[in-house]
Coordinates of C-alpha atoms in Angstrom, one line a residue:
Chain A
M5 CA 0.1 0.1 -0.2
N6 CA 1.1 3.4 -0.7
E7 CA 1.2 6.0 1.7
V8 CA -0.6 8.7 0.7
K9 CA -3.5 9.0 3.3
E10 CA -6.6 9.8 1.7
N11 CA -8.9 11.9 4.3
V12 CA -12.2 10.4 4.4
L13 CA -14.2 12.1 7.8
K14 CA -12.8 15.3 8.6
M15 CA -14.4 16.6 12.0
E16 CA -13.1 20.7 12.4
N17 CA -13.8 22.4 15.5
V18 CA -17.4 21.0 16.0
V19 CA -19.1 22.4 18.9
M20 CA -22.7 20.8 20.0
Q21 CA -24.5 22.7 22.6
F22 CA -27.6 21.5 24.1
G23 CA -29.4 24.4 25.4
G24 CA -26.8 25.2 27.9
V25 CA -24.8 22.5 28.0
T26 CA -21.9 21.7 25.7
A27 CA -21.6 18.3 25.0
I28 CA -19.1 18.5 22.7
D29 CA -16.4 21.2 23.0
G30 CA -14.2 21.7 20.0
L31 CA -13.6 18.5 18.7
S32 CA -11.4 18.1 15.6
L33 CA -10.4 14.8 13.9
E34 CA -9.3 12.9 11.2
V35 CA -9.9 9.5 10.0
N36 CA -8.2 8.5 6.8
R37 CA -8.9 5.5 4.2
G38 CA -8.7 1.7 5.4
E39 CA -7.5 2.9 9.3
I40 CA -9.5 1.6 12.1
V41 CA -9.7 4.9 14.6
A42 CA -11.4 4.5 18.2
L43 CA -12.9 7.0 19.9
I44 CA -12.7 6.5 23.7
G45 CA -13.5 8.0 26.6
P46 CA -15.3 8.0 30.0
N47 CA -18.8 7.8 30.5
G48 CA -20.8 11.0 29.2
A49 CA -17.7 12.1 27.8
G50 CA -19.6 12.8 24.3
K51 CA -18.8 10.2 22.5
T52 CA -22.2 9.0 21.3
T53 CA -22.9 12.7 20.7
A54 CA -19.8 12.8 18.0
F55 CA -21.3 9.9 16.0
N56 CA -24.7 11.4 16.4
C57 CA -23.0 14.9 14.9
I58 CA -21.6 12.9 11.9
T59 CA -24.6 11.2 11.3
G60 CA -26.7 13.5 11.0
I61 CA -28.8 12.9 14.0
Y62 CA -27.6 16.1 15.4
Q63 CA -26.6 19.3 13.3
P64 CA -23.5 20.5 15.0
T65 CA -24.1 23.9 16.5
S66 CA -21.2 24.9 15.1
G67 CA -18.1 23.1 13.0
V68 CA -17.8 21.2 10.1
V69 CA -17.8 17.5 9.5
S70 CA -16.9 16.5 6.4
F71 CA -17.0 12.8 4.6
K72 CA -14.4 12.4 1.6
G73 CA -14.5 16.5 1.2
E74 CA -18.2 16.9 1.1
N75 CA -19.3 19.0 3.8
L76 CA -22.2 16.9 5.5
K77 CA -24.2 20.5 7.2
G78 CA -27.7 20.3 6.6
K79 CA -28.0 16.7 5.5
S80 CA -30.3 14.3 7.0
P81 CA -29.4 10.9 8.2
D82 CA -30.8 9.0 5.1
C83 CA -28.6 11.4 3.1
I84 CA -25.3 10.7 4.7
T85 CA -26.2 6.7 4.7
R86 CA -26.8 7.2 1.1
L87 CA -23.1 9.0 1.0
G88 CA -21.6 5.6 2.5
I89 CA -21.5 6.0 5.9
A90 CA -23.4 3.5 8.1
R91 CA -23.5 2.7 11.7
T92 CA -24.6 0.7 14.4
F93 CA -25.7 1.9 18.1
Q94 CA -25.0 1.7 21.4
N95 CA -28.2 -0.1 22.2
I96 CA -29.1 -2.7 19.4
R97 CA -31.5 -1.1 17.3
L98 CA -32.7 -3.9 14.9
F99 CA -36.3 -4.0 13.0
S100 CA -36.9 -6.7 16.5
N101 CA -40.5 -7.9 14.9
L102 CA -39.0 -8.7 11.3
T103 CA -36.7 -11.6 10.0
V104 CA -32.9 -11.5 10.2
F105 CA -33.5 -11.6 6.1
D106 CA -35.9 -8.7 6.0
N107 CA -33.7 -6.5 8.5
V108 CA -30.8 -6.7 5.7
L109 CA -33.2 -6.5 3.0
I110 CA -34.4 -3.1 3.8
A111 CA -31.0 -2.0 4.0
K112 CA -30.5 -3.2 0.3
H113 CA -33.1 -1.3 -1.2
L114 CA -30.9 2.2 -0.5
R115 CA -29.3 1.3 -3.9
A116 CA -32.1 0.1 -5.5
H117 CA -33.6 1.4 -9.1
D118 CA -37.3 1.8 -8.8
N119 CA -40.4 3.4 -7.5
V120 CA -43.4 2.7 -5.8
F121 CA -45.4 1.7 -9.1
T122 CA -42.7 -0.6 -10.0
A123 CA -42.5 -2.1 -7.0
T124 CA -46.1 -2.7 -6.5
L125 CA -46.9 -4.2 -9.6
R126 CA -43.8 -6.2 -9.8
L127 CA -41.8 -4.5 -12.6
N128 CA -39.2 -3.9 -10.7
L129 CA -38.1 -8.3 -10.7
K130 CA -34.8 -7.6 -11.9
E131 CA -34.1 -5.1 -8.6
E132 CA -36.1 -7.2 -6.2
D133 CA -34.1 -10.8 -7.3
R134 CA -30.3 -8.5 -7.2
M135 CA -31.7 -7.3 -3.8
R136 CA -32.6 -10.8 -2.7
R137 CA -28.9 -12.3 -3.7
E138 CA -27.1 -9.8 -2.4
T139 CA -28.8 -10.2 1.2
E140 CA -28.6 -13.8 0.8
K141 CA -24.8 -13.4 -0.2
L142 CA -23.8 -10.8 2.6
L143 CA -25.9 -13.5 5.5
R144 CA -23.6 -16.3 3.9
E145 CA -20.5 -14.1 4.3
Q146 CA -21.9 -13.4 8.1
D147 CA -22.6 -16.8 9.0
L148 CA -26.1 -15.6 9.6
Y149 CA -28.1 -17.2 6.8
E150 CA -29.0 -20.3 8.7
L151 CA -31.0 -17.8 10.9
K152 CA -32.2 -15.8 7.7
D153 CA -36.2 -16.8 9.0
E154 CA -35.6 -16.0 12.7
I155 CA -37.4 -13.2 14.1
A156 CA -34.3 -10.3 14.4
S157 CA -35.7 -9.6 18.7
S158 CA -35.2 -13.9 19.2
L159 CA -31.9 -14.1 18.5
P160 CA -29.0 -13.9 21.2
Y161 CA -27.7 -10.9 22.1
G162 CA -24.1 -11.4 20.3
L163 CA -26.0 -12.5 17.2
Q164 CA -27.8 -9.2 17.6
R165 CA -24.8 -7.2 17.3
R166 CA -23.7 -9.4 14.3
L167 CA -26.8 -8.7 12.6
E168 CA -26.7 -5.1 13.2
I169 CA -23.5 -5.2 11.4
A170 CA -24.5 -7.1 8.7
R171 CA -27.3 -4.6 8.5
A172 CA -25.1 -1.8 8.0
L173 CA -22.6 -3.7 5.5
A174 CA -25.9 -3.9 3.5
T175 CA -26.1 -0.2 2.5
S176 CA -22.3 -0.5 1.2
P177 CA -20.8 1.9 3.2
E178 CA -17.2 3.2 2.9
L179 CA -17.3 4.2 6.4
L180 CA -18.2 2.0 9.2
L181 CA -19.3 3.5 12.3
L182 CA -19.5 1.2 15.4
D183 CA -20.6 2.6 18.8
E184 CA -19.6 0.1 21.3
P185 CA -19.9 -2.9 19.3
A186 CA -18.3 -4.8 22.4
A187 CA -21.0 -3.7 24.8
G188 CA -21.7 -6.8 26.7
M189 CA -20.0 -9.1 25.6
N190 CA -17.5 -11.8 27.8
P191 CA -13.7 -11.7 26.9
Q192 CA -14.3 -14.6 24.2
E193 CA -16.9 -12.7 22.3
T194 CA -15.0 -10.1 22.5
Q195 CA -12.0 -11.6 20.9
E196 CA -14.1 -12.6 18.3
L197 CA -15.4 -9.5 17.7
T198 CA -12.2 -8.0 17.2
D199 CA -11.2 -10.4 14.7
F200 CA -14.2 -9.8 13.0
I201 CA -13.6 -6.2 13.1
V202 CA -10.4 -6.6 11.1
K203 CA -11.7 -9.3 8.6
I204 CA -14.5 -7.0 7.5
R205 CA -12.6 -4.1 7.5
D206 CA -10.3 -6.2 4.7
Q207 CA -13.1 -8.0 2.9
Y208 CA -15.3 -4.8 2.2
H209 CA -12.6 -2.0 1.8
L210 CA -13.9 -0.4 5.3
T211 CA -12.6 2.4 7.3
V212 CA -13.8 1.7 10.8
F213 CA -14.2 4.5 13.3
M214 CA -15.5 3.1 16.8
I215 CA -16.4 3.9 20.2
E216 CA -15.3 1.1 22.5
H217 CA -14.5 0.2 26.2
H218 CA -12.8 -2.6 25.8
M219 CA -9.5 -1.4 26.1
D220 CA -7.9 -5.0 24.9
L221 CA -10.1 -4.3 21.8
V222 CA -8.9 -0.6 21.4
M223 CA -5.3 -1.5 21.7
Q224 CA -4.9 -4.3 19.4
I225 CA -6.5 -3.1 16.5
S226 CA -6.8 0.6 16.4
E227 CA -4.1 2.7 14.3
R228 CA -4.8 5.6 15.9
I229 CA -6.8 6.4 19.1
Y230 CA -8.6 10.0 20.4
V231 CA -9.7 10.4 23.8
L232 CA -12.3 12.6 24.8
N233 CA -13.4 13.7 28.4
F234 CA -16.0 16.4 29.4
G235 CA -16.6 17.2 25.4
K236 CA -13.1 17.9 24.6
L237 CA -10.5 15.6 23.0
I238 CA -7.5 15.5 25.4
A239 CA -5.1 13.2 23.6
Q240 CA -4.7 11.5 20.6
G241 CA -2.2 8.7 18.8
S242 CA -1.0 5.9 18.6
S243 CA -2.1 3.1 21.5
E244 CA 1.7 3.1 23.2
E245 CA 1.1 6.8 23.5
I246 CA -2.2 6.6 24.8
Q247 CA -1.6 4.0 26.8
N248 CA 1.4 6.4 28.8
N249 CA -0.1 9.5 28.3
P250 CA -0.9 11.1 31.8
E251 CA -4.1 13.2 31.1
V252 CA -5.5 10.3 29.7
I253 CA -4.9 8.1 33.0
E254 CA -5.9 10.6 35.1
A255 CA -9.4 11.1 32.8
Y256 CA -10.0 7.0 33.9
L257 CA -9.0 6.7 37.0
G258 CA -10.0 10.1 38.4
G259 CA -6.6 11.0 39.5
S260 CA -6.2 13.2 42.8
E261 CA -5.2 16.9 43.0
D262 CA -2.2 16.3 44.7
A263 CA -0.6 13.3 42.3
Chain B
M2 CA -39.2 -33.2 2.9
K3 CA -39.1 -31.3 -0.7
Y4 CA -42.2 -33.8 -1.6
D5 CA -44.0 -32.9 1.5
F6 CA -43.6 -29.1 0.6
S7 CA -44.8 -29.4 -3.0
R8 CA -47.9 -31.6 -1.7
K9 CA -48.4 -28.9 0.4
K10 CA -48.2 -26.2 -2.2
K11 CA -50.8 -28.0 -4.2
R12 CA -53.3 -28.6 -1.2
D13 CA -53.4 -24.9 -0.5
A14 CA -53.8 -24.2 -4.7
V15 CA -56.8 -26.6 -4.2
L16 CA -58.1 -24.7 -1.4
D17 CA -57.5 -21.4 -2.7
L18 CA -59.5 -22.4 -5.6
L19 CA -62.6 -23.5 -3.4
L20 CA -62.4 -20.5 -1.5
I21 CA -62.7 -18.2 -4.5
A22 CA -65.3 -20.6 -6.3
V23 CA -67.5 -20.7 -2.7
V24 CA -67.2 -16.5 -2.8
L25 CA -68.3 -16.3 -6.4
G26 CA -71.1 -19.3 -5.7
I27 CA -72.1 -17.2 -2.8
C28 CA -72.2 -13.9 -4.7
G29 CA -73.8 -15.4 -7.8
F30 CA -76.7 -17.1 -5.9
L31 CA -77.3 -13.6 -3.9
E32 CA -77.0 -12.0 -7.1
A33 CA -79.4 -14.7 -9.0
N34 CA -81.9 -14.3 -5.7
K35 CA -81.6 -10.3 -5.0
Y36 CA -84.8 -9.8 -4.5
N37 CA -85.1 -12.4 -1.6
Y38 CA -82.2 -11.6 0.0
S39 CA -81.5 -7.9 -0.3
Y40 CA -81.2 -7.5 3.1
A41 CA -77.7 -10.1 3.4
I42 CA -76.3 -8.2 0.0
S43 CA -76.5 -5.1 1.8
I44 CA -75.0 -6.5 4.7
I45 CA -72.1 -8.1 2.5
E46 CA -71.7 -5.2 0.5
R47 CA -71.2 -2.6 3.2
S48 CA -68.9 -5.4 4.8
M49 CA -66.9 -5.3 1.5
I50 CA -66.4 -1.7 1.6
Y51 CA -65.5 -1.6 5.0
A52 CA -63.2 -4.0 4.2
V53 CA -61.1 -1.8 1.7
V54 CA -61.0 1.1 4.0
A55 CA -59.9 -1.0 7.3
V56 CA -57.2 -2.0 4.7
S57 CA -56.0 1.5 4.1
M58 CA -56.5 2.4 7.4
N59 CA -54.5 -0.4 8.7
L60 CA -51.6 0.7 5.6
V61 CA -50.8 3.7 8.0
N62 CA -51.7 2.4 11.5
G63 CA -50.6 -0.7 11.4
F64 CA -47.9 -1.3 8.8
T65 CA -46.3 2.1 9.2
G66 CA -46.9 2.8 12.7
L67 CA -48.6 6.3 12.4
F68 CA -51.6 6.7 14.2
S69 CA -53.7 8.3 11.7
L70 CA -57.8 9.1 12.1
G71 CA -58.2 10.9 9.5
Q72 CA -59.4 8.3 7.5
A73 CA -63.5 9.4 7.2
G74 CA -62.5 13.1 6.0
F75 CA -61.1 10.9 3.1
M76 CA -64.0 9.0 2.3
A77 CA -65.8 11.9 2.3
L78 CA -63.7 13.6 -0.3
G79 CA -64.1 10.6 -2.1
A80 CA -67.4 9.9 -2.0
Y81 CA -68.5 13.5 -2.9
V82 CA -66.4 13.9 -6.3
T83 CA -67.6 10.2 -6.9
A84 CA -71.0 11.6 -6.2
I85 CA -70.8 14.7 -8.1
L86 CA -69.4 13.1 -11.0
T87 CA -72.1 10.2 -11.2
I88 CA -75.4 11.7 -10.5
P89 CA -76.9 11.6 -13.9
V90 CA -77.0 15.1 -15.3
S91 CA -80.8 15.4 -16.3
Q92 CA -81.2 14.5 -12.6
R93 CA -78.8 17.0 -11.0
P94 CA -81.7 20.2 -11.3
S95 CA -84.0 18.2 -8.6
V96 CA -80.8 17.3 -6.4
Y97 CA -79.8 20.8 -6.5
Y98 CA -83.2 22.4 -6.6
I99 CA -82.2 24.9 -3.2
S100 CA -79.4 26.5 -4.2
G101 CA -78.9 25.6 -7.5
I102 CA -75.7 23.9 -9.1
N103 CA -72.5 25.7 -10.0
P104 CA -72.0 25.5 -13.5
L105 CA -68.2 24.5 -13.5
I106 CA -69.8 21.1 -12.5
A107 CA -73.1 20.9 -14.0
N108 CA -72.8 19.1 -17.1
L109 CA -69.3 17.2 -15.8
S110 CA -69.8 13.8 -15.5
A111 CA -67.5 10.7 -15.7
P112 CA -68.1 6.7 -15.7
I113 CA -68.4 5.1 -12.6
T114 CA -64.7 3.3 -12.2
L115 CA -63.0 6.7 -13.6
A116 CA -65.5 8.8 -11.1
L117 CA -63.7 6.4 -8.4
I118 CA -60.0 7.0 -9.2
L119 CA -61.2 10.4 -9.5
G120 CA -62.4 10.6 -5.9
G121 CA -59.4 8.8 -4.3
L122 CA -56.8 11.2 -6.6
V123 CA -58.7 13.9 -5.0
A124 CA -58.5 12.6 -1.3
A125 CA -54.9 11.6 -2.0
A126 CA -54.1 15.2 -3.3
C127 CA -55.4 16.5 0.0
A128 CA -53.3 14.0 2.2
A129 CA -50.3 14.8 0.1
L130 CA -51.1 18.6 1.3
I131 CA -52.1 18.0 5.2
G132 CA -49.2 15.3 5.2
I133 CA -46.8 18.3 5.1
P134 CA -47.2 19.6 8.2
V135 CA -48.9 16.9 10.1
L136 CA -46.4 13.8 9.4
R137 CA -44.2 15.8 11.6
L138 CA -46.2 14.8 14.6
K139 CA -46.0 11.6 16.7
S140 CA -48.5 9.0 17.9
D141 CA -51.3 11.0 19.9
Y142 CA -50.6 14.2 18.4
L143 CA -50.7 12.9 15.0
A144 CA -54.0 11.4 15.8
I145 CA -55.2 14.4 17.2
A146 CA -54.4 16.2 14.2
T147 CA -55.2 14.0 11.4
L148 CA -58.4 13.8 13.4
G149 CA -58.9 17.7 13.5
F150 CA -58.4 17.8 9.3
A151 CA -61.1 15.1 8.9
E152 CA -63.4 17.7 11.0
I153 CA -62.1 20.4 8.9
I154 CA -63.2 18.6 5.7
R155 CA -66.2 17.8 6.4
A156 CA -67.1 21.3 7.8
L157 CA -65.9 22.8 4.5
I158 CA -68.3 20.5 2.6
A159 CA -71.1 21.1 4.8
A160 CA -70.2 25.4 4.7
P161 CA -72.8 27.3 3.1
M162 CA -70.3 28.9 0.6
M163 CA -69.6 25.1 -1.5
D164 CA -74.0 24.6 -1.6
T165 CA -73.4 24.8 -5.5
I166 CA -71.3 22.0 -5.4
T167 CA -71.8 19.6 -2.0
N168 CA -75.6 20.8 -1.7
G169 CA -74.7 21.8 2.0
S170 CA -76.7 20.1 4.2
Y171 CA -79.1 18.7 2.3
G172 CA -76.8 16.5 0.7
L173 CA -76.5 14.2 -2.4
K174 CA -79.2 12.2 -3.6
S175 CA -79.8 9.9 -6.7
I176 CA -76.4 8.7 -7.0
P177 CA -76.3 5.9 -9.2
G178 CA -75.7 2.3 -7.1
F179 CA -74.0 -0.2 -8.0
S180 CA -75.3 -2.5 -10.9
S181 CA -74.4 -6.0 -9.0
I182 CA -72.8 -7.4 -6.1
F183 CA -69.9 -8.4 -8.4
Q184 CA -69.0 -4.7 -9.4
V185 CA -68.1 -4.5 -5.4
L186 CA -66.6 -7.4 -5.0
I187 CA -64.4 -6.5 -8.2
L188 CA -63.8 -3.1 -6.7
T189 CA -63.0 -4.7 -3.5
V190 CA -60.2 -7.3 -4.6
V191 CA -58.8 -4.9 -6.9
S192 CA -58.6 -2.3 -4.0
I193 CA -57.0 -4.7 -1.6
G194 CA -54.9 -6.7 -3.9
L195 CA -52.9 -3.7 -4.6
M196 CA -52.3 -2.8 -0.8
V197 CA -51.4 -6.2 -0.4
L198 CA -48.8 -6.1 -3.3
L199 CA -47.4 -2.7 -2.0
I200 CA -47.8 -4.4 1.5
N201 CA -45.3 -7.0 0.5
S202 CA -43.2 -4.8 -2.0
S203 CA -39.5 -3.2 -1.5
Y204 CA -41.3 -0.5 -0.3
G205 CA -43.8 -2.2 2.3
R206 CA -40.6 -3.3 3.9
M207 CA -39.8 0.3 4.3
F208 CA -43.0 0.9 6.2
K209 CA -42.7 -1.5 8.5
A210 CA -39.1 -0.5 8.9
V211 CA -40.2 2.8 9.7
R212 CA -42.5 1.4 12.0
E213 CA -40.2 -0.9 13.9
D214 CA -37.6 2.2 14.4
E215 CA -37.2 5.6 12.7
I216 CA -34.0 6.2 13.7
A217 CA -32.6 2.6 12.7
A218 CA -34.6 3.4 9.5
E219 CA -32.9 6.4 8.8
A220 CA -29.6 5.2 9.4
M221 CA -30.6 2.6 6.8
G222 CA -31.2 5.3 4.6
I223 CA -34.7 5.5 4.8
N224 CA -36.5 8.9 4.3
L225 CA -38.5 9.5 6.8
F226 CA -40.9 11.8 5.7
H227 CA -40.8 10.7 2.3
T228 CA -41.7 7.2 3.3
K229 CA -44.6 8.4 5.9
E230 CA -46.0 10.5 3.3
L231 CA -46.3 7.8 0.5
S232 CA -48.0 5.6 2.9
F233 CA -50.3 8.4 4.1
V234 CA -50.9 9.6 0.4
I235 CA -51.5 5.9 -0.8
S236 CA -53.6 5.3 2.3
S237 CA -55.9 8.2 1.8
F238 CA -56.4 7.5 -2.1
F239 CA -58.2 3.9 -0.9
A240 CA -60.0 5.5 1.5
G241 CA -61.3 8.1 -1.0
I242 CA -61.9 5.0 -3.3
S243 CA -63.8 3.5 -0.4
G244 CA -66.0 6.7 0.1
G245 CA -66.8 6.8 -3.3
M246 CA -68.1 3.1 -3.3
L247 CA -69.8 3.8 0.4
A248 CA -71.7 7.1 -1.7
M249 CA -72.6 4.5 -4.9
F250 CA -74.0 1.8 -1.7
M251 CA -76.5 4.5 -0.2
R252 CA -77.0 6.1 -3.0
S253 CA -77.4 9.5 -0.7
I254 CA -74.7 11.2 1.2
D255 CA -74.6 14.1 3.2
S256 CA -71.5 15.6 5.7
K257 CA -73.3 13.9 8.6
T258 CA -72.2 10.1 7.4
F259 CA -68.7 11.1 7.5
Q260 CA -68.4 11.9 10.8
V261 CA -65.6 11.1 13.7
S262 CA -67.7 8.3 14.3
L263 CA -67.1 7.1 10.9
T264 CA -63.4 6.9 11.6
Y265 CA -64.0 4.7 14.8
D266 CA -66.0 2.2 12.9
I267 CA -63.0 1.7 10.8
L268 CA -60.6 1.9 13.7
L269 CA -62.6 -0.7 15.8
I270 CA -62.5 -3.1 12.7
V271 CA -58.7 -2.8 12.6
V272 CA -58.4 -3.5 15.9
I273 CA -60.5 -6.7 16.3
G274 CA -59.0 -7.6 13.0
G275 CA -55.7 -7.3 14.3
I276 CA -53.4 -4.2 13.5
G277 CA -50.9 -5.4 10.8
S278 CA -53.1 -8.1 9.4
V279 CA -54.7 -7.6 5.8
T280 CA -57.1 -10.3 6.2
G281 CA -58.0 -9.4 10.3
S282 CA -59.1 -6.0 8.6
V283 CA -61.1 -7.9 6.0
L284 CA -62.5 -10.5 8.6
G285 CA -63.0 -7.9 11.2
A286 CA -65.0 -5.7 8.4
F287 CA -67.3 -8.3 8.0
V288 CA -67.3 -10.0 11.8
V289 CA -68.5 -6.0 12.9
T290 CA -70.7 -5.2 10.1
A291 CA -72.6 -8.4 10.4
G292 CA -72.5 -8.5 14.1
R293 CA -74.1 -5.2 14.3
E294 CA -76.9 -6.2 11.9
L295 CA -77.3 -9.5 13.6
L296 CA -77.9 -8.4 17.0
R297 CA -80.9 -6.2 15.6
F298 CA -83.0 -8.8 17.4
F299 CA -82.1 -7.5 20.9
D300 CA -83.6 -4.2 19.7
E301 CA -87.0 -5.5 19.4
P302 CA -89.3 -6.0 22.4
L303 CA -89.1 -9.8 23.8
T304 CA -92.1 -11.0 25.4
V305 CA -91.4 -14.6 27.4
A306 CA -94.7 -16.1 28.7
G307 CA -96.4 -13.1 28.6
V308 CA -93.6 -11.5 30.8
S309 CA -92.1 -8.3 28.5
I310 CA -88.3 -8.2 29.3
P311 CA -87.5 -4.4 29.8
L312 CA -84.3 -4.3 28.7
F313 CA -85.4 -5.5 25.2
R314 CA -85.6 -1.8 23.4
P315 CA -84.0 -0.1 20.4
G316 CA -80.3 0.6 21.7
F317 CA -79.8 -2.6 23.5
R318 CA -78.0 -4.3 20.4
M319 CA -75.5 -1.6 21.5
V320 CA -74.6 -2.4 24.7
I321 CA -74.4 -6.0 23.9
F322 CA -72.2 -5.4 21.0
S323 CA -69.8 -3.4 23.4
I324 CA -69.7 -5.8 25.8
L325 CA -68.5 -8.7 23.1
L326 CA -65.9 -5.9 21.5
M327 CA -64.7 -5.7 25.1
V328 CA -64.9 -9.6 25.6
V329 CA -62.9 -9.7 22.4
V330 CA -60.1 -7.1 23.1
L331 CA -59.6 -8.8 26.7
F332 CA -59.1 -12.2 25.3
Y333 CA -57.6 -11.3 22.0
S334 CA -55.7 -8.6 22.9
R335 CA -53.7 -8.3 19.6
G336 CA -56.9 -8.8 17.5
L337 CA -58.5 -11.8 15.9
M338 CA -55.6 -12.3 13.8
G339 CA -53.0 -10.2 15.3
T340 CA -50.2 -9.4 12.7
N341 CA -50.1 -12.9 11.2
E342 CA -51.9 -13.6 7.7
F343 CA -54.5 -15.9 6.5
S344 CA -52.6 -19.1 6.0
W345 CA -54.2 -22.5 5.2
D346 CA -51.4 -23.9 7.7
G347 CA -53.1 -21.2 10.3
I348 CA -56.2 -22.9 10.1
F349 CA -55.4 -26.5 10.3
G350 CA -52.8 -25.7 12.8
F351 CA -55.6 -24.2 14.8
F352 CA -58.0 -27.2 14.5
R353 CA -55.1 -29.4 15.2
R354 CA -54.3 -27.7 18.7
K355 CA -58.2 -27.4 19.7
R356 CA -58.1 -31.3 18.7
K357 CA -55.1 -32.1 20.9
A358 CA -56.6 -29.9 23.5
V359 CA -59.8 -31.7 23.9
K360 CA -57.9 -35.5 23.8
A361 CA -55.8 -34.0 26.3
E362 CA -59.0 -33.1 28.5
G363 CA -60.3 -36.2 27.9
R364 CA -57.5 -38.1 29.1

């Protein structure tokens, strides 16, 4: 691989205020193509808010979020997904009463060429067929095909996480945002997930930006780490740099005044 | 396994054909003896019309998860458009004898199918306009707003300024009726068929995604507003069609026909049938409409052994009906069908379970 870094995601001086509360205070960061980058920080640091600013759920109070050089200001979440940013949620948000297959199939519609008339009158058979084949392929790749007729909410927790990632992949993203993908997982599951993230990054040529609390996972696979505390970026760098940064240690361990 | 599967398919096909034959047979029989069975025919026709509007309401409420209560308003639009276009030109002076007829519509007429479709389109266009502000609201607020708009539509229709078009509070009469029960049947089957195709298409899946989780749906690239608007407009289109059918069925309408209580009736059908089940709505339409008629016997004075029982008087039937509804809602809280659709497997499974239960009790 050549060393020219192509910038995929860029946040410049992003501020997000809710009334008098400043959830994010001047956050600037960059994610380059093909990287796995982690955003860490104590609870309430503003990590998920940062994700919500990127995906258009919130519009930042000030500052610029851009994706491949395109300013995302004023774009709705569905537009942003269309541009190639997919995400998962901290508390899993599947279409609970639908089957595993339908969950993924719905996401496939994003890139379909049909309209409500052709779809209703079944004039879009080619498109429908393509969506179904792609869904089947994706589910097979993710080892979820056996479960395709199960109702999403009936799956065990770990599989629901996997399905949510599969569904995000179905939108054919370039940038995948994972919000605490390992939440609630035991060490073995976390290890599997770690390998899985690297695998899908390589397989689908993704850039991954994730929020995570499991330090094992973060330290193992992140090329770069950003640390957020009370809405402010307090450190950035490689995993070694972060591990030895006194400010980070203080934020996490709540260091005392006279330390 | 494979063999078993194809046999099941064959069985289902045979049973489907049988069901169609039975329905056609019943309709044919009623049509042939329409003077003896006019009462039964009217119940069945009304049920079919309600089935169309119930399915259209289910499309919005059950499949897209929008609690909309505007159905009666859209039915009114469809009904008035259909009526205005189909009342024979020769009879119009006698219909509009009080305030006269607006010259714009005096000679405007259209064949029935076209009139119904235009009625649907007017309702859909109105829904598209209403939807822009209203669909940004959620749950109860949406219900109240749509209910309000339905009343506004009704009030506009009854307004004195509209007298030369809608004939104000006198209503419209001399609307040509259905030529036969088959006409109703075809219109019903086509309307519901189109909605079923929509629900099972990729757009139907998007509706369900919005119902399940709006934020996740957006994250999957679904535009919330467009999807909701689409569902709302299509639902209103079919509500308009069913309104037109109701006008033809009743042959005379006025704005009171389309009061809020009509919306509640439809909502009742949807809830009884099962929110999110098309076959449930159809079943619910027949159960509710027929049930209300069959219970008429409670309205008549009853004398047992020379003693007249005081409860049996006009209005008592609605008490019984309400009690039955409560029973249904209490014991089948998800409606008769839940979110399931009718299938022969379901029917056989139901009886098999029953038989098992009986056996278990016998032991």
